[in-house]
Amino acid sequence: MPACLPACIRPAINSWPPGDNTKCDHLLAFFVHWTPEAYSLEGSEAGRNGGFVLLEKAKELEIIDDYFKDREWEVLSVNEYHHRIDEINAEELCSLCERLQIVTTNESKRRGNIAVASMDVGPDANKPTLKGDSAILEPEHIEKLTVELPPRTVGYPWTLLYSTSEHGMSLKTLYRTMSNTDAPVLLVIKDTDKQVFGALASDPFKVSDHFFGTGETFLFAFNPAFKSYKWTGENMFFIKGDMDSLAIGGGSGQFGLWLDEDLYHGRSHFCKTFNNDTLSKKEDFFIQELECWVFE
């Protein structure tokens, strides 16, 4: 057996069978090959100072062996090993966050809730500004709809862009009034049964060859309780504009909300886009008032 070996492998040597020098030679060759700067054997001084320890007495091996025999060892599964490492890493991460004053998502939410609870929020704090007079919307309608609107509408006034009482009952006129905007549109309808319902369209209404829009689009109804119908992800039949009709939501040949070119007759069916109920009392309805509000 060679007289010098790396200190990190001495404990294992004593377990080799007596006279089995081949393993020791192979291991030594491995260290010399991969780390010649540390384990080069050129000269006895290099061997003594290059990371090797000269074993003068066999008794030293016995002492090392006794040391490892007295240690407590535990065999861990791979999963348990990783679990314990994760626990250590988590503790270190929490400590680091505390030192750097990093706030976790849960802590941020908790602090936000405390801050909101401590504020004296008035009943009109989230009430939007309406530019125009509505013949349909009541304060309770506005309150419910405000909560459901997409984030990009927050902070903008509601501007009345089109209404049948002011512009007449014409789908073509509705398209023309929306030619100069790219803001989301709130379509509100009151039918002859006094039912209020409609849709939030992610894009202005226009004539199109195909369906357009995004998942921000949704349907809603007050019957009389408010209910909104958000995108299911089943399809992307959001908005379809034709010269003689306007449709919102679709699937299996039926539309969630459909209006004719005179904005007088409409239909509402279940559709896969929003998984909605019929918005009106009956599938076919007649429009009394219709308004389109934009957020700009």
PDB file of C-alpha atoms in Angstrom:
ATOM      1  CA  MET A   1       0.000   0.000   0.000  1.00  0.00           C
ATOM      2  CA  PRO A   2       1.407   3.462  -0.862  1.00  0.00           C
ATOM      3  CA  ALA A   3       2.766   5.434   2.042  1.00  0.00           C
ATOM      4  CA  CYS A   4       0.733   8.570   1.290  1.00  0.00           C
ATOM      5  CA  LEU A   5      -2.974   8.916   0.612  1.00  0.00           C
ATOM      6  CA  PRO A   6      -5.441  11.835   0.479  1.00  0.00           C
ATOM      7  CA  ALA A   7      -6.651  12.678   3.961  1.00  0.00           C
ATOM      8  CA  CYS A   8     -10.315  12.603   2.880  1.00  0.00           C
ATOM      9  CA  ILE A   9     -10.175   8.865   2.048  1.00  0.00           C
ATOM     10  CA  ARG A  10      -8.152   7.520   4.976  1.00  0.00           C
ATOM     11  CA  PRO A  11     -11.250   6.336   6.956  1.00  0.00           C
ATOM     12  CA  ALA A  12     -12.250   4.005   4.134  1.00  0.00           C
ATOM     13  CA  ILE A  13      -8.868   2.345   3.678  1.00  0.00           C
ATOM     14  CA  ASN A  14      -9.037   0.238   6.833  1.00  0.00           C
ATOM     15  CA  SER A  15     -12.149  -1.530   5.511  1.00  0.00           C
ATOM     16  CA  TRP A  16     -10.301  -2.930   2.486  1.00  0.00           C
ATOM     17  CA  PRO A  17      -9.112  -6.544   2.636  1.00  0.00           C
ATOM     18  CA  PRO A  18      -5.460  -6.918   3.721  1.00  0.00           C
ATOM     19  CA  GLY A  19      -3.041  -6.982   0.847  1.00  0.00           C
ATOM     20  CA  ASP A  20      -5.545  -5.496  -1.641  1.00  0.00           C
ATOM     21  CA  ASN A  21      -3.317  -2.735  -2.983  1.00  0.00           C
ATOM     22  CA  THR A  22      -4.944  -2.508  -6.431  1.00  0.00           C
ATOM     23  CA  LYS A  23      -7.877  -0.363  -5.227  1.00  0.00           C
ATOM     24  CA  CYS A  24      -5.528   2.016  -3.470  1.00  0.00           C
ATOM     25  CA  ASP A  25      -3.374   2.296  -6.579  1.00  0.00           C
ATOM     26  CA  HIS A  26      -6.378   2.992  -8.804  1.00  0.00           C
ATOM     27  CA  LEU A  27      -7.748   5.627  -6.452  1.00  0.00           C
ATOM     28  CA  LEU A  28      -4.393   7.320  -6.157  1.00  0.00           C
ATOM     29  CA  ALA A  29      -4.058   7.316  -9.957  1.00  0.00           C
ATOM     30  CA  PHE A  30      -7.493   8.943 -10.201  1.00  0.00           C
ATOM     31  CA  PHE A  31      -6.522  11.837  -7.924  1.00  0.00           C
ATOM     32  CA  VAL A  32      -3.178  12.329  -9.652  1.00  0.00           C
ATOM     33  CA  HIS A  33      -4.852  12.383 -13.078  1.00  0.00           C
ATOM     34  CA  TRP A  34      -7.640  14.866 -12.252  1.00  0.00           C
ATOM     35  CA  THR A  35      -5.845  17.118  -9.755  1.00  0.00           C
ATOM     36  CA  PRO A  36      -2.146  16.890 -10.548  1.00  0.00           C
ATOM     37  CA  GLU A  37      -1.501  20.271  -8.928  1.00  0.00           C
ATOM     38  CA  ALA A  38      -2.642  18.901  -5.560  1.00  0.00           C
ATOM     39  CA  TYR A  39      -1.596  15.249  -5.698  1.00  0.00           C
ATOM     40  CA  SER A  40       1.529  15.193  -7.842  1.00  0.00           C
ATOM     41  CA  LEU A  41       4.081  12.668  -6.585  1.00  0.00           C
ATOM     42  CA  GLU A  42       7.092  14.331  -8.155  1.00  0.00           C
ATOM     43  CA  GLY A  43       9.358  14.546  -5.145  1.00  0.00           C
ATOM     44  CA  SER A  44       8.662  13.505  -1.609  1.00  0.00           C
ATOM     45  CA  GLU A  45       8.089  17.093  -0.534  1.00  0.00           C
ATOM     46  CA  ALA A  46       5.247  17.476  -3.063  1.00  0.00           C
ATOM     47  CA  GLY A  47       3.729  14.262  -1.798  1.00  0.00           C
ATOM     48  CA  ARG A  48       3.770  15.519   1.754  1.00  0.00           C
ATOM     49  CA  ASN A  49       2.439  19.013   0.976  1.00  0.00           C
ATOM     50  CA  GLY A  50       0.107  18.366  -1.930  1.00  0.00           C
ATOM     51  CA  GLY A  51      -2.919  17.267   0.068  1.00  0.00           C
ATOM     52  CA  PHE A  52      -1.559  13.893   1.295  1.00  0.00           C
ATOM     53  CA  VAL A  53      -0.862  12.785   4.841  1.00  0.00           C
ATOM     54  CA  LEU A  54       1.930  10.359   5.609  1.00  0.00           C
ATOM     55  CA  LEU A  55       0.685   7.452   7.714  1.00  0.00           C
ATOM     56  CA  GLU A  56       3.482   6.537  10.072  1.00  0.00           C
ATOM     57  CA  LYS A  57       1.682   3.876  12.094  1.00  0.00           C
ATOM     58  CA  ALA A  58      -1.125   1.480  11.416  1.00  0.00           C
ATOM     59  CA  LYS A  59      -2.544   2.448  14.800  1.00  0.00           C
ATOM     60  CA  GLU A  60      -3.639   5.774  13.345  1.00  0.00           C
ATOM     61  CA  LEU A  61      -6.028   3.885  11.095  1.00  0.00           C
ATOM     62  CA  GLU A  62      -7.425   2.094  14.109  1.00  0.00           C
ATOM     63  CA  ILE A  63      -8.055   5.412  15.856  1.00  0.00           C
ATOM     64  CA  ILE A  64      -9.886   6.751  12.815  1.00  0.00           C
ATOM     65  CA  ASP A  65     -11.895   3.572  12.518  1.00  0.00           C
ATOM     66  CA  ASP A  66     -12.903   3.797  16.196  1.00  0.00           C
ATOM     67  CA  TYR A  67     -13.988   7.400  15.628  1.00  0.00           C
ATOM     68  CA  PHE A  68     -16.381   6.472  12.844  1.00  0.00           C
ATOM     69  CA  LYS A  69     -17.713   3.477  14.780  1.00  0.00           C
ATOM     70  CA  ASP A  70     -18.789   5.806  17.592  1.00  0.00           C
ATOM     71  CA  ARG A  71     -20.716   8.133  15.289  1.00  0.00           C
ATOM     72  CA  GLU A  72     -24.467   7.813  14.866  1.00  0.00           C
ATOM     73  CA  TRP A  73     -25.506   7.258  11.275  1.00  0.00           C
ATOM     74  CA  GLU A  74     -28.955   7.233   9.703  1.00  0.00           C
ATOM     75  CA  VAL A  75     -29.841   5.768   6.324  1.00  0.00           C
ATOM     76  CA  LEU A  76     -32.192   8.117   4.466  1.00  0.00           C
ATOM     77  CA  SER A  77     -34.256   7.568   1.367  1.00  0.00           C
ATOM     78  CA  VAL A  78     -33.636   9.959  -1.519  1.00  0.00           C
ATOM     79  CA  ASN A  79     -37.018  11.631  -0.966  1.00  0.00           C
ATOM     80  CA  GLU A  80     -36.360  12.131   2.750  1.00  0.00           C
ATOM     81  CA  TYR A  81     -32.918  13.528   1.979  1.00  0.00           C
ATOM     82  CA  HIS A  82     -34.341  16.103  -0.447  1.00  0.00           C
ATOM     83  CA  HIS A  83     -37.148  16.918   1.998  1.00  0.00           C
ATOM     84  CA  ARG A  84     -34.651  17.764   4.719  1.00  0.00           C
ATOM     85  CA  ILE A  85     -32.511  19.783   2.338  1.00  0.00           C
ATOM     86  CA  ASP A  86     -35.645  21.735   1.302  1.00  0.00           C
ATOM     87  CA  GLU A  87     -36.423  22.459   4.950  1.00  0.00           C
ATOM     88  CA  ILE A  88     -32.921  23.791   5.475  1.00  0.00           C
ATOM     89  CA  ASN A  89     -33.133  25.892   2.311  1.00  0.00           C
ATOM     90  CA  ALA A  90     -36.551  27.256   3.356  1.00  0.00           C
ATOM     91  CA  GLU A  91     -35.215  28.304   6.754  1.00  0.00           C
ATOM     92  CA  GLU A  92     -32.239  29.993   5.124  1.00  0.00           C
ATOM     93  CA  LEU A  93     -34.517  31.751   2.621  1.00  0.00           C
ATOM     94  CA  CYS A  94     -36.793  33.059   5.389  1.00  0.00           C
ATOM     95  CA  SER A  95     -33.748  34.319   7.255  1.00  0.00           C
ATOM     96  CA  LEU A  96     -32.461  36.016   4.108  1.00  0.00           C
ATOM     97  CA  CYS A  97     -35.855  37.628   3.468  1.00  0.00           C
ATOM     98  CA  GLU A  98     -35.892  39.004   7.001  1.00  0.00           C
ATOM     99  CA  ARG A  99     -32.410  40.460   6.629  1.00  0.00           C
ATOM    100  CA  LEU A 100     -33.192  42.022   3.251  1.00  0.00           C
ATOM    101  CA  GLN A 101     -36.751  42.994   4.263  1.00  0.00           C
ATOM    102  CA  ILE A 102     -38.256  41.046   1.356  1.00  0.00           C
ATOM    103  CA  VAL A 103     -42.026  40.639   1.666  1.00  0.00           C
ATOM    104  CA  THR A 104     -43.648  37.401   0.474  1.00  0.00           C
ATOM    105  CA  THR A 105     -46.902  37.356  -1.514  1.00  0.00           C
ATOM    106  CA  ASN A 106     -48.956  36.172   1.453  1.00  0.00           C
ATOM    107  CA  GLU A 107     -47.420  38.792   3.710  1.00  0.00           C
ATOM    108  CA  SER A 108     -48.093  41.454   1.101  1.00  0.00           C
ATOM    109  CA  LYS A 109     -51.753  40.424   0.902  1.00  0.00           C
ATOM    110  CA  ARG A 110     -52.020  40.388   4.677  1.00  0.00           C
ATOM    111  CA  ARG A 111     -50.587  43.886   4.966  1.00  0.00           C
ATOM    112  CA  GLY A 112     -52.847  45.065   2.159  1.00  0.00           C
ATOM    113  CA  ASN A 113     -55.927  43.730   3.939  1.00  0.00           C
ATOM    114  CA  ILE A 114     -54.899  45.468   7.127  1.00  0.00           C
ATOM    115  CA  ALA A 115     -54.353  48.711   5.262  1.00  0.00           C
ATOM    116  CA  VAL A 116     -57.732  48.503   3.534  1.00  0.00           C
ATOM    117  CA  ALA A 117     -59.486  47.647   6.780  1.00  0.00           C
ATOM    118  CA  SER A 118     -57.907  50.634   8.477  1.00  0.00           C
ATOM    119  CA  MET A 119     -59.027  53.072   5.780  1.00  0.00           C
ATOM    120  CA  ASP A 120     -62.228  55.038   6.074  1.00  0.00           C
ATOM    121  CA  VAL A 121     -63.668  54.177   2.663  1.00  0.00           C
ATOM    122  CA  GLY A 122     -66.769  56.099   1.726  1.00  0.00           C
ATOM    123  CA  PRO A 123     -69.664  54.588  -0.223  1.00  0.00           C
ATOM    124  CA  ASP A 124     -68.660  56.523  -3.374  1.00  0.00           C
ATOM    125  CA  ALA A 125     -64.933  55.644  -3.234  1.00  0.00           C
ATOM    126  CA  ASN A 126     -65.097  53.313  -6.260  1.00  0.00           C
ATOM    127  CA  LYS A 127     -67.961  54.995  -8.057  1.00  0.00           C
ATOM    128  CA  PRO A 128     -66.943  55.873 -11.623  1.00  0.00           C
ATOM    129  CA  THR A 129     -67.590  59.191 -13.305  1.00  0.00           C
ATOM    130  CA  LEU A 130     -70.288  59.010 -15.969  1.00  0.00           C
ATOM    131  CA  LYS A 131     -70.018  61.332 -18.965  1.00  0.00           C
ATOM    132  CA  GLY A 132     -73.549  61.296 -20.226  1.00  0.00           C
ATOM    133  CA  ASP A 133     -77.005  60.590 -18.863  1.00  0.00           C
ATOM    134  CA  SER A 134     -78.169  56.991 -18.813  1.00  0.00           C
ATOM    135  CA  ALA A 135     -81.769  55.965 -19.423  1.00  0.00           C
ATOM    136  CA  ILE A 136     -80.984  52.453 -18.140  1.00  0.00           C
ATOM    137  CA  LEU A 137     -78.276  52.341 -15.479  1.00  0.00           C
ATOM    138  CA  GLU A 138     -79.219  52.766 -11.850  1.00  0.00           C
ATOM    139  CA  PRO A 139     -76.681  53.187  -9.028  1.00  0.00           C
ATOM    140  CA  GLU A 140     -76.965  49.511  -8.062  1.00  0.00           C
ATOM    141  CA  HIS A 141     -76.245  48.481 -11.671  1.00  0.00           C
ATOM    142  CA  ILE A 142     -73.119  50.639 -11.763  1.00  0.00           C
ATOM    143  CA  GLU A 143     -71.926  49.306  -8.410  1.00  0.00           C
ATOM    144  CA  LYS A 144     -72.195  45.660  -9.503  1.00  0.00           C
ATOM    145  CA  LEU A 145     -70.669  46.206 -12.923  1.00  0.00           C
ATOM    146  CA  THR A 146     -67.712  48.186 -11.598  1.00  0.00           C
ATOM    147  CA  VAL A 147     -66.482  45.162  -9.668  1.00  0.00           C
ATOM    148  CA  GLU A 148     -66.542  42.945 -12.770  1.00  0.00           C
ATOM    149  CA  LEU A 149     -64.784  45.237 -15.236  1.00  0.00           C
ATOM    150  CA  PRO A 150     -61.262  44.365 -16.437  1.00  0.00           C
ATOM    151  CA  PRO A 151     -58.349  46.190 -14.776  1.00  0.00           C
ATOM    152  CA  ARG A 152     -57.538  48.327 -17.801  1.00  0.00           C
ATOM    153  CA  THR A 153     -60.859  50.144 -17.439  1.00  0.00           C
ATOM    154  CA  VAL A 154     -60.214  51.216 -13.853  1.00  0.00           C
ATOM    155  CA  GLY A 155     -59.788  54.955 -13.388  1.00  0.00           C
ATOM    156  CA  TYR A 156     -61.382  55.916 -16.680  1.00  0.00           C
ATOM    157  CA  PRO A 157     -64.724  57.725 -16.857  1.00  0.00           C
ATOM    158  CA  TRP A 158     -67.652  55.945 -18.463  1.00  0.00           C
ATOM    159  CA  THR A 159     -68.407  57.880 -21.648  1.00  0.00           C
ATOM    160  CA  LEU A 160     -71.751  57.407 -23.354  1.00  0.00           C
ATOM    161  CA  LEU A 161     -70.788  56.879 -26.999  1.00  0.00           C
ATOM    162  CA  TYR A 162     -74.036  55.576 -28.415  1.00  0.00           C
ATOM    163  CA  SER A 163     -77.662  55.365 -27.301  1.00  0.00           C
ATOM    164  CA  THR A 164     -80.808  54.527 -29.226  1.00  0.00           C
ATOM    165  CA  SER A 165     -82.619  57.475 -27.626  1.00  0.00           C
ATOM    166  CA  GLU A 166     -80.031  59.894 -29.052  1.00  0.00           C
ATOM    167  CA  HIS A 167     -78.681  58.228 -32.207  1.00  0.00           C
ATOM    168  CA  GLY A 168     -81.664  56.178 -33.345  1.00  0.00           C
ATOM    169  CA  MET A 169     -81.986  52.420 -33.724  1.00  0.00           C
ATOM    170  CA  SER A 170     -79.388  51.480 -36.298  1.00  0.00           C
ATOM    171  CA  LEU A 171     -76.514  48.999 -36.107  1.00  0.00           C
ATOM    172  CA  LYS A 172     -74.677  50.831 -38.891  1.00  0.00           C
ATOM    173  CA  THR A 173     -74.763  54.057 -36.884  1.00  0.00           C
ATOM    174  CA  LEU A 174     -73.424  52.160 -33.873  1.00  0.00           C
ATOM    175  CA  TYR A 175     -70.492  50.896 -35.954  1.00  0.00           C
ATOM    176  CA  ARG A 176     -69.738  54.428 -37.200  1.00  0.00           C
ATOM    177  CA  THR A 177     -69.677  55.929 -33.722  1.00  0.00           C
ATOM    178  CA  MET A 178     -67.077  53.350 -32.667  1.00  0.00           C
ATOM    179  CA  SER A 179     -64.721  53.801 -35.601  1.00  0.00           C
ATOM    180  CA  ASN A 180     -62.488  56.221 -33.690  1.00  0.00           C
ATOM    181  CA  THR A 181     -62.059  54.354 -30.408  1.00  0.00           C
ATOM    182  CA  ASP A 182     -60.167  51.272 -29.321  1.00  0.00           C
ATOM    183  CA  ALA A 183     -61.473  51.146 -25.749  1.00  0.00           C
ATOM    184  CA  PRO A 184     -63.573  48.328 -24.272  1.00  0.00           C
ATOM    185  CA  VAL A 185     -67.323  48.787 -24.676  1.00  0.00           C
ATOM    186  CA  LEU A 186     -70.073  48.262 -22.111  1.00  0.00           C
ATOM    187  CA  LEU A 187     -73.269  47.317 -23.953  1.00  0.00           C
ATOM    188  CA  VAL A 188     -76.393  47.774 -21.798  1.00  0.00           C
ATOM    189  CA  ILE A 189     -79.893  46.780 -22.908  1.00  0.00           C
ATOM    190  CA  LYS A 190     -83.326  47.237 -21.384  1.00  0.00           C
ATOM    191  CA  ASP A 191     -85.988  45.179 -23.117  1.00  0.00           C
ATOM    192  CA  THR A 192     -89.752  45.620 -23.209  1.00  0.00           C
ATOM    193  CA  ASP A 193     -90.047  43.278 -20.214  1.00  0.00           C
ATOM    194  CA  LYS A 194     -87.958  45.793 -18.210  1.00  0.00           C
ATOM    195  CA  GLN A 195     -85.066  43.325 -17.977  1.00  0.00           C
ATOM    196  CA  VAL A 196     -81.548  44.832 -17.906  1.00  0.00           C
ATOM    197  CA  PHE A 197     -78.673  42.840 -19.393  1.00  0.00           C
ATOM    198  CA  GLY A 198     -75.783  43.168 -21.810  1.00  0.00           C
ATOM    199  CA  ALA A 199     -72.092  42.555 -22.329  1.00  0.00           C
ATOM    200  CA  LEU A 200     -68.623  43.940 -21.767  1.00  0.00           C
ATOM    201  CA  ALA A 201     -66.794  43.772 -25.094  1.00  0.00           C
ATOM    202  CA  SER A 202     -63.001  43.838 -25.010  1.00  0.00           C
ATOM    203  CA  ASP A 203     -62.963  45.661 -28.364  1.00  0.00           C
ATOM    204  CA  PRO A 204     -65.245  48.154 -30.126  1.00  0.00           C
ATOM    205  CA  PHE A 205     -67.942  46.696 -32.342  1.00  0.00           C
ATOM    206  CA  LYS A 206     -67.165  46.568 -36.047  1.00  0.00           C
ATOM    207  CA  VAL A 207     -67.902  44.567 -39.168  1.00  0.00           C
ATOM    208  CA  SER A 208     -65.604  41.565 -39.285  1.00  0.00           C
ATOM    209  CA  ASP A 209     -65.039  38.426 -41.322  1.00  0.00           C
ATOM    210  CA  HIS A 210     -64.333  36.388 -38.208  1.00  0.00           C
ATOM    211  CA  PHE A 211     -64.913  36.485 -34.474  1.00  0.00           C
ATOM    212  CA  PHE A 212     -62.597  38.849 -32.613  1.00  0.00           C
ATOM    213  CA  GLY A 213     -61.972  40.033 -29.073  1.00  0.00           C
ATOM    214  CA  THR A 214     -60.335  38.602 -25.953  1.00  0.00           C
ATOM    215  CA  GLY A 215     -61.211  36.758 -22.762  1.00  0.00           C
ATOM    216  CA  GLU A 216     -62.005  40.067 -21.050  1.00  0.00           C
ATOM    217  CA  THR A 217     -65.382  39.898 -22.780  1.00  0.00           C
ATOM    218  CA  PHE A 218     -68.287  38.708 -20.638  1.00  0.00           C
ATOM    219  CA  LEU A 219     -72.092  38.704 -20.482  1.00  0.00           C
ATOM    220  CA  PHE A 220     -74.235  39.888 -17.581  1.00  0.00           C
ATOM    221  CA  ALA A 221     -77.843  40.188 -16.503  1.00  0.00           C
ATOM    222  CA  PHE A 222     -79.974  41.651 -13.696  1.00  0.00           C
ATOM    223  CA  ASN A 223     -82.904  39.253 -13.316  1.00  0.00           C
ATOM    224  CA  PRO A 224     -83.262  40.941 -10.855  1.00  0.00           C
ATOM    225  CA  ALA A 225     -80.108  39.725  -9.037  1.00  0.00           C
ATOM    226  CA  PHE A 226     -76.871  40.485 -10.829  1.00  0.00           C
ATOM    227  CA  LYS A 227     -74.977  37.661 -12.486  1.00  0.00           C
ATOM    228  CA  SER A 228     -71.959  37.764 -14.781  1.00  0.00           C
ATOM    229  CA  TYR A 229     -70.803  35.085 -17.194  1.00  0.00           C
ATOM    230  CA  LYS A 230     -67.059  35.065 -17.828  1.00  0.00           C
ATOM    231  CA  TRP A 231     -65.128  33.299 -20.572  1.00  0.00           C
ATOM    232  CA  THR A 232     -65.022  29.515 -20.119  1.00  0.00           C
ATOM    233  CA  GLY A 233     -62.068  28.897 -22.435  1.00  0.00           C
ATOM    234  CA  GLU A 234     -64.215  26.489 -24.472  1.00  0.00           C
ATOM    235  CA  ASN A 235     -63.864  28.576 -27.643  1.00  0.00           C
ATOM    236  CA  MET A 236     -62.922  32.071 -28.767  1.00  0.00           C
ATOM    237  CA  PHE A 237     -66.247  33.202 -30.236  1.00  0.00           C
ATOM    238  CA  PHE A 238     -66.229  36.555 -28.487  1.00  0.00           C
ATOM    239  CA  ILE A 239     -67.562  39.181 -30.914  1.00  0.00           C
ATOM    240  CA  LYS A 240     -68.811  38.953 -34.508  1.00  0.00           C
ATOM    241  CA  GLY A 241     -70.019  41.994 -36.397  1.00  0.00           C
ATOM    242  CA  ASP A 242     -72.001  41.787 -39.645  1.00  0.00           C
ATOM    243  CA  MET A 243     -73.805  44.505 -41.540  1.00  0.00           C
ATOM    244  CA  ASP A 244     -77.148  43.041 -40.517  1.00  0.00           C
ATOM    245  CA  SER A 245     -76.391  41.633 -37.049  1.00  0.00           C
ATOM    246  CA  LEU A 246     -74.124  41.701 -34.010  1.00  0.00           C
ATOM    247  CA  ALA A 247     -73.315  38.574 -32.003  1.00  0.00           C
ATOM    248  CA  ILE A 248     -71.464  38.051 -28.712  1.00  0.00           C
ATOM    249  CA  GLY A 249     -70.553  34.516 -27.643  1.00  0.00           C
ATOM    250  CA  GLY A 250     -71.264  31.429 -29.705  1.00  0.00           C
ATOM    251  CA  GLY A 251     -71.058  27.719 -30.222  1.00  0.00           C
ATOM    252  CA  SER A 252     -73.215  24.988 -31.764  1.00  0.00           C
ATOM    253  CA  GLY A 253     -74.983  27.551 -33.935  1.00  0.00           C
ATOM    254  CA  GLN A 254     -76.322  29.627 -31.017  1.00  0.00           C
ATOM    255  CA  PHE A 255     -75.258  33.000 -29.663  1.00  0.00           C
ATOM    256  CA  GLY A 256     -75.116  34.251 -26.112  1.00  0.00           C
ATOM    257  CA  LEU A 257     -76.451  37.604 -27.297  1.00  0.00           C
ATOM    258  CA  TRP A 258     -77.599  38.469 -30.801  1.00  0.00           C
ATOM    259  CA  LEU A 259     -79.018  41.775 -32.149  1.00  0.00           C
ATOM    260  CA  ASP A 260     -80.527  42.570 -35.528  1.00  0.00           C
ATOM    261  CA  GLU A 261     -79.569  45.474 -37.804  1.00  0.00           C
ATOM    262  CA  ASP A 262     -82.356  47.695 -36.447  1.00  0.00           C
ATOM    263  CA  LEU A 263     -81.353  47.141 -32.824  1.00  0.00           C
ATOM    264  CA  TYR A 264     -84.946  46.290 -32.138  1.00  0.00           C
ATOM    265  CA  HIS A 265     -85.127  42.521 -32.075  1.00  0.00           C
ATOM    266  CA  GLY A 266     -82.680  40.286 -30.214  1.00  0.00           C
ATOM    267  CA  ARG A 267     -82.086  36.737 -28.989  1.00  0.00           C
ATOM    268  CA  SER A 268     -80.239  35.169 -26.090  1.00  0.00           C
ATOM    269  CA  HIS A 269     -79.250  31.517 -25.801  1.00  0.00           C
ATOM    270  CA  PHE A 270     -76.857  29.399 -23.817  1.00  0.00           C
ATOM    271  CA  CYS A 271     -73.429  29.423 -25.485  1.00  0.00           C
ATOM    272  CA  LYS A 272     -70.205  27.551 -24.808  1.00  0.00           C
ATOM    273  CA  THR A 273     -68.132  30.718 -24.800  1.00  0.00           C
ATOM    274  CA  PHE A 274     -69.629  31.920 -21.506  1.00  0.00           C
ATOM    275  CA  ASN A 275     -71.740  29.003 -20.277  1.00  0.00           C
ATOM    276  CA  ASN A 276     -74.504  31.550 -19.715  1.00  0.00           C
ATOM    277  CA  ASP A 277     -78.172  31.365 -18.940  1.00  0.00           C
ATOM    278  CA  THR A 278     -80.662  33.133 -21.194  1.00  0.00           C
ATOM    279  CA  LEU A 279     -80.114  36.794 -20.361  1.00  0.00           C
ATOM    280  CA  SER A 280     -83.700  37.874 -21.008  1.00  0.00           C
ATOM    281  CA  LYS A 281     -86.919  36.363 -19.699  1.00  0.00           C
ATOM    282  CA  LYS A 282     -87.511  34.802 -23.100  1.00  0.00           C
ATOM    283  CA  GLU A 283     -85.046  33.772 -25.764  1.00  0.00           C
ATOM    284  CA  ASP A 284     -86.488  36.345 -28.148  1.00  0.00           C
ATOM    285  CA  PHE A 285     -86.822  39.887 -26.850  1.00  0.00           C
ATOM    286  CA  PHE A 286     -87.516  43.401 -28.078  1.00  0.00           C
ATOM    287  CA  ILE A 287     -85.267  46.328 -27.197  1.00  0.00           C
ATOM    288  CA  GLN A 288     -86.649  49.379 -25.439  1.00  0.00           C
ATOM    289  CA  GLU A 289     -83.319  51.124 -24.778  1.00  0.00           C
ATOM    290  CA  LEU A 290     -79.730  50.340 -25.753  1.00  0.00           C
ATOM    291  CA  GLU A 291     -76.567  52.158 -24.681  1.00  0.00           C
ATOM    292  CA  CYS A 292     -72.847  51.738 -25.372  1.00  0.00           C
ATOM    293  CA  TRP A 293     -70.346  53.136 -22.869  1.00  0.00           C
ATOM    294  CA  VAL A 294     -66.596  53.322 -23.487  1.00  0.00           C
ATOM    295  CA  PHE A 295     -63.784  53.807 -20.974  1.00  0.00           C
ATOM    296  CA  GLU A 296     -61.719  56.787 -22.076  1.00  0.00           C
TER     297      GLU A 296
END
